[in-house]
Amino acid sequence: MTTGPGPHTRLAGGLLLWYGVLGGAVAWAAHLLVAWPLDELTCAAGREHVSAVPLWLAVWLAVVIPGVVTVGSLLVATLVWRRTARASSAGAEDRAVDRSRMLAVVGVWANLLFLTIIVLGGVAVLVFPPCQG
Amino acid sequence: MSTTTSTAPGVGRDDLARLAEHWAEPRSLRAWFTTVDHKKIGRRYLVTAAFFFVLAGLSALVMRTQLARPESGVVSPQEYNQIFTMHGTAMIFLFATPMLFGFGNFLVPLMIGSRDMAFPRLNAFGYWVFLFAGLFMWASLPFGAAPNNGWFAYAPLNQVQHNPGLHMDVYALGLLFLGISTTSGAINFIVTALKLRAPGMSLNRVPLFVWAIVATAFMVVFALPALNADNTMLFLDRRFGTHFFDPSGGGNVLLWQHLFWIFGHPDVYIIVLSALGIVSAVLPAFTRRGVVAYSLIVLSIVAIAIISFGVWVHHMFATGLPQLSYSFFSAASTVITIPSGIQIFAWLATMLLGRLVLRVPLLFVIGFIVTFVLGGLTGAMFAVTAFDQQVTDSYFVVAHFHYVLIGGAVFPMLAGIYYWLPKITGRMYHEGLGRWAFWLTFAGMHVTFFPMHLTGLFGMPRRVYTYRSEPGWDGWNLVSTVGSYLLALGLLLVLVGVVHALRRGRPAPADPWEGDSLEWSTASPPEPYNFPVIPRVHSLHPAWDARTAESTTTGATAERVLSDGRRTLFTSELDARTERAVDMPESSFKPLVLAGALLVFFTAMLLAAYPVAVVAALVVAATIAAWLWPPRRPDEELGVAS
Ligand code: HEM
Ligand SMILES: [Cu+2]
């Protein structure tokens, strides 16, 4: 209890853990809030370009970048999950480890869920031309 | 198993006496108006929301009576418009959400082992605002000035050119007024659950009901500003000639819809999510085991809360946006069924693995699962665009969302009422009466709403005050109406059951169900200070855990007794490590005065009595200033030099 935080527990309790838990959610929210208005507003203005970038490419980027962020978040959550597994199998009840472990499980599944949404939205980019009514 | 707390081992007699003295509230009229006790406020929320439920339910009966036969004239079309609008608006805003806040207010501090909410006076204020805002809206009905444009009040029909009179001003001002209550309540829940958890209750030991309430509170904080902005613009458009929603003046009609549904879609989950929290709280006691897959349920609560914000456009699939933008929203809308499904499967698994005790609360949980799943299935049918086009704005939709709302909110709430009645009132309910109430509400619900799927498929549109005699419509409408009277009878029996329990019920022991969460380790009803010793939590099911029980008896420490004032414990947000003791406020008139001044302000705005509104606004400002003024230090009060 009184030993200073080792590198493992720091990973388990710090900012990185929160990236692992909420990264996918934030990435998906960003994807939605960028991709949708981009498509919406550009088409409403009757254009097919966003300042020289073709609209389809812009929307595509708004899918791929959040997708990559989510994959990163998924990896972090998995890492935390494995490390806390090792720490808790080494014995000794520690609330911080238990709590991180629960958050890691939540993170793994949440990131899979959000990755699914982003990928489904991404499939649509391949299927529909941007401004079809 | 459970001991009564009046003799609470672990606390000395003089400690108990001091606790009782510090937390005492005399039985006087003054105390009644000034109380800040979360249990009394929670009870008031429950009673008031139930009262508005009765009003909204009577409105529904009037509608069903009117629709029993073709071309009947029980009410005029103008009256019908006001009645169905008030029914929907009140059910959503004045019943479902406040009812859940009532459960939350009563239970969250008890479940997390605290002595009150984080901001008790804000809590009292929230209740008074809710009461006044509800009365403000209902009072317009007898004057024939009630909102009349449906609960989502689309532009441009909400504009003064199309809808003169006070109707939509009542809607805009009433919801803005009510929003103050909902927002302050939500902030209170968030801070309470983050800072006041008993030592040892780290995030992985927080009861699922508390997770649900906190997720809901975050949703309120993010969703409500959209509705408030919408209603502010609506009021400005109507009263002061702005053009936010008026295309001829450069405004945009779709703006109303976007803002409304950015609030409105999450709102459905605000209601259902915390009701699902009740289910997760009730199940352990009647299955004799913890709910399966705790982390996955937490995940689904968090995921639903986040995803529900990204799908509002699915209410606007008829507005002509590009296909690609629809698809972003369709993807998210489809995926949200996964977390809801996870919870259902976790409960079914809990019931399969546990030992069922078939009492009334469990009956309502089963009724909930059946009804909610059926509502979910018809919801999934809307995802098929061709089908959606066919049934949109028909009675099929009315059937669908009542399955979701009555199944997903009313049944869990009824389960919660029977489950916690012993804790809230200190009395047991009558089992036989409860069973009758269940079967009548369950049968009544399905007899009322199942036929609406059919009348909808046969083409009967929603929001019509009457219809011509059509083959297939008349008979089923009559069946629906008969069903609605059965349902009303069942709900009446619930009320009779509560009154019976209060009058005649056996006194309840502290823990009649052998429940798993901390509220069951307090007296029934709990003492004003809730816990003589704030427990130290050692597991997810503290009331089943010997070490937690021991922490309040032989393991009690002075830092968790806190008898030298009206005090409770602050702990750290993630791991609930003890930080320090904090003082809680005494009872006060300020919440009532502030809410009253706001009522005067909103009424004056409605009646265009602007000078009165200005005076009321000044009183509001002065009361807030007095409220926030730093208190005199106690030694000064006593005149003792320090
Ligand atoms: C207690 C039994 C109930 C009955 C008999 C009932 C009946 C009805 C009927 C007949 C309508 C259709 C009005 C029309 O389209 O002309 C309606 C609308 C509605 N109901 Fe209920 N209802 C009940 C309970 C509830 C509950 C518990 C809720 C929500 C928690 C609710 C929410 C709504 C909403 C939001 C509308 C839509 C109003 C609108 O179109 O603006 N109802 N109800
Ligand atoms: Cu929706």
mmCIF file of C-alpha atoms in Angstrom, chain B residues 449-578:
data_model
loop_
_atom_site.group_PDB
_atom_site.id
_atom_site.type_symbol
_atom_site.label_atom_id
_atom_site.label_comp_id
_atom_site.label_asym_id
_atom_site.label_seq_id
_atom_site.Cartn_x
_atom_site.Cartn_y
_atom_site.Cartn_z
ATOM 1 C CA PHE B 449 -51.995 -1.131 -26.718
ATOM 2 C CA PHE B 450 -51.767 -4.369 -28.678
ATOM 3 C CA PRO B 451 -54.816 -3.502 -30.829
ATOM 4 C CA MET B 452 -53.232 -0.148 -31.659
ATOM 5 C CA HIS B 453 -50.633 -2.004 -33.754
ATOM 6 C CA LEU B 454 -53.550 -3.266 -35.819
ATOM 7 C CA THR B 455 -55.494 -0.015 -36.134
ATOM 8 C CA GLY B 456 -52.183 1.574 -37.133
ATOM 9 C CA LEU B 457 -51.563 -1.030 -39.817
ATOM 10 C CA PHE B 458 -55.136 -0.468 -41.033
ATOM 11 C CA GLY B 459 -54.177 3.158 -41.539
ATOM 12 C CA MET B 460 -55.531 5.023 -38.516
ATOM 13 C CA PRO B 461 -53.392 8.150 -38.064
ATOM 14 C CA ARG B 462 -52.270 9.329 -34.615
ATOM 15 C CA ARG B 463 -53.440 12.624 -33.125
ATOM 16 C CA VAL B 464 -56.945 12.498 -34.590
ATOM 17 C CA TYR B 465 -59.814 13.434 -32.326
ATOM 18 C CA THR B 466 -62.238 11.172 -34.123
ATOM 19 C CA TYR B 467 -62.554 8.899 -37.154
ATOM 20 C CA ARG B 468 -65.138 7.737 -39.624
ATOM 21 C CA SER B 469 -66.481 4.248 -39.146
ATOM 22 C CA GLU B 470 -64.009 2.095 -41.129
ATOM 23 C CA PRO B 471 -63.867 -1.673 -41.404
ATOM 24 C CA GLY B 472 -61.310 -2.913 -38.883
ATOM 25 C CA TRP B 473 -61.104 0.298 -36.882
ATOM 26 C CA ASP B 474 -64.250 0.412 -34.745
ATOM 27 C CA GLY B 475 -63.987 -2.904 -32.927
ATOM 28 C CA TRP B 476 -60.323 -2.632 -32.061
ATOM 29 C CA ASN B 477 -60.709 0.922 -30.813
ATOM 30 C CA LEU B 478 -63.428 -0.233 -28.458
ATOM 31 C CA VAL B 479 -61.140 -3.010 -27.216
ATOM 32 C CA SER B 480 -58.373 -0.465 -26.586
ATOM 33 C CA THR B 481 -60.698 1.690 -24.575
ATOM 34 C CA VAL B 482 -61.906 -1.217 -22.451
ATOM 35 C CA GLY B 483 -58.254 -2.104 -21.877
ATOM 36 C CA SER B 484 -57.415 1.392 -20.754
ATOM 37 C CA TYR B 485 -60.109 1.185 -18.058
ATOM 38 C CA LEU B 486 -58.672 -2.154 -16.890
ATOM 39 C CA LEU B 487 -55.232 -0.555 -16.745
ATOM 40 C CA ALA B 488 -56.603 2.375 -14.760
ATOM 41 C CA LEU B 489 -58.227 -0.082 -12.341
ATOM 42 C CA GLY B 490 -54.906 -1.857 -11.863
ATOM 43 C CA LEU B 491 -53.108 1.410 -11.151
ATOM 44 C CA LEU B 492 -55.870 2.341 -8.714
ATOM 45 C CA LEU B 493 -55.168 -0.914 -6.895
ATOM 46 C CA VAL B 494 -51.508 0.064 -6.602
ATOM 47 C CA LEU B 495 -52.636 3.249 -4.905
ATOM 48 C CA VAL B 496 -55.033 1.320 -2.662
ATOM 49 C CA GLY B 497 -52.129 -0.964 -1.780
ATOM 50 C CA VAL B 498 -49.938 1.940 -0.733
ATOM 51 C CA VAL B 499 -52.688 3.506 1.386
ATOM 52 C CA HIS B 500 -53.480 0.118 2.889
ATOM 53 C CA ALA B 501 -49.824 -0.388 3.800
ATOM 54 C CA LEU B 502 -49.638 3.042 5.420
ATOM 55 C CA ARG B 503 -52.806 2.465 7.446
ATOM 56 C CA ARG B 504 -52.736 -1.222 8.210
ATOM 57 C CA GLY B 505 -49.415 -2.631 7.011
ATOM 58 C CA ARG B 506 -47.259 -4.737 9.304
ATOM 59 C CA PRO B 507 -44.279 -2.759 10.595
ATOM 60 C CA ALA B 508 -41.349 -3.537 8.313
ATOM 61 C CA PRO B 509 -38.079 -4.935 9.638
ATOM 62 C CA ALA B 510 -34.873 -3.211 8.574
ATOM 63 C CA ASP B 511 -34.260 -5.776 5.857
ATOM 64 C CA PRO B 512 -37.400 -7.671 4.820
ATOM 65 C CA TRP B 513 -35.943 -8.946 1.513
ATOM 66 C CA GLU B 514 -32.365 -9.657 2.529
ATOM 67 C CA GLY B 515 -31.317 -7.128 -0.088
ATOM 68 C CA ASP B 516 -27.690 -6.650 -1.078
ATOM 69 C CA SER B 517 -27.161 -2.882 -0.965
ATOM 70 C CA LEU B 518 -26.543 -0.542 1.941
ATOM 71 C CA GLU B 519 -30.027 0.954 2.272
ATOM 72 C CA TRP B 520 -31.090 -2.356 3.851
ATOM 73 C CA SER B 521 -28.635 -1.906 6.691
ATOM 74 C CA THR B 522 -30.496 1.199 7.901
ATOM 75 C CA ALA B 523 -33.683 1.269 9.970
ATOM 76 C CA SER B 524 -37.078 1.206 8.193
ATOM 77 C CA PRO B 525 -37.738 4.097 7.739
ATOM 78 C CA PRO B 526 -34.172 5.338 8.141
ATOM 79 C CA GLU B 527 -33.184 7.708 10.940
ATOM 80 C CA PRO B 528 -32.648 11.340 9.854
ATOM 81 C CA TYR B 529 -28.884 10.718 9.840
ATOM 82 C CA ASN B 530 -29.290 7.437 7.861
ATOM 83 C CA PHE B 531 -26.267 5.621 9.323
ATOM 84 C CA PRO B 532 -25.193 5.820 12.980
ATOM 85 C CA VAL B 533 -21.786 4.715 11.699
ATOM 86 C CA ILE B 534 -20.830 5.310 8.097
ATOM 87 C CA PRO B 535 -19.929 1.824 6.891
ATOM 88 C CA ARG B 536 -16.638 0.778 5.351
ATOM 89 C CA VAL B 537 -17.443 -1.133 2.176
ATOM 90 C CA HIS B 538 -15.619 -4.355 1.297
ATOM 91 C CA SER B 539 -17.555 -5.754 -1.665
ATOM 92 C CA LEU B 540 -20.131 -5.161 -4.347
ATOM 93 C CA HIS B 541 -22.865 -6.525 -2.058
ATOM 94 C CA PRO B 542 -22.121 -4.778 1.231
ATOM 95 C CA ALA B 543 -25.317 -5.862 2.979
ATOM 96 C CA TRP B 544 -24.407 -9.504 2.317
ATOM 97 C CA ASP B 545 -20.852 -8.980 3.454
ATOM 98 C CA ALA B 546 -19.827 -9.775 7.028
ATOM 99 C CA ARG B 547 -16.801 -7.472 6.985
ATOM 100 C CA THR B 548 -18.891 -4.465 5.976
ATOM 101 C CA ALA B 549 -21.390 -5.268 8.725
ATOM 102 C CA GLU B 550 -18.552 -5.591 11.196
ATOM 103 C CA SER B 551 -17.212 -2.182 10.180
ATOM 104 C CA THR B 552 -20.286 -0.562 11.739
ATOM 105 C CA THR B 553 -20.249 -2.585 14.955
ATOM 106 C CA THR B 554 -17.051 -3.711 16.604
ATOM 107 C CA GLY B 555 -15.017 -2.043 13.837
ATOM 108 C CA ALA B 556 -16.626 1.393 14.178
ATOM 109 C CA THR B 557 -14.173 4.297 14.378
ATOM 110 C CA ALA B 558 -14.770 7.887 15.475
ATOM 111 C CA GLU B 559 -13.923 9.180 12.002
ATOM 112 C CA ARG B 560 -16.966 7.294 10.700
ATOM 113 C CA VAL B 561 -19.327 8.194 13.562
ATOM 114 C CA LEU B 562 -18.969 11.974 13.137
ATOM 115 C CA SER B 563 -21.355 12.874 15.923
ATOM 116 C CA ASP B 564 -19.976 16.327 16.707
ATOM 117 C CA GLY B 565 -22.126 18.130 14.159
ATOM 118 C CA ARG B 566 -24.302 17.653 11.100
ATOM 119 C CA ARG B 567 -21.522 16.012 9.174
ATOM 120 C CA THR B 568 -20.733 13.394 6.578
ATOM 121 C CA LEU B 569 -17.591 12.090 4.850
ATOM 122 C CA PHE B 570 -15.879 13.209 1.656
ATOM 123 C CA THR B 571 -14.019 10.435 -0.174
ATOM 124 C CA SER B 572 -11.921 10.353 -3.346
ATOM 125 C CA GLU B 573 -13.750 10.040 -6.673
ATOM 126 C CA LEU B 574 -12.280 6.797 -8.005
ATOM 127 C CA ASP B 575 -11.286 4.714 -5.005
ATOM 128 C CA ALA B 576 -13.374 6.258 -2.218
ATOM 129 C CA ARG B 577 -10.468 6.851 0.135
ATOM 130 C CA THR B 578 -11.431 8.942 3.143
#
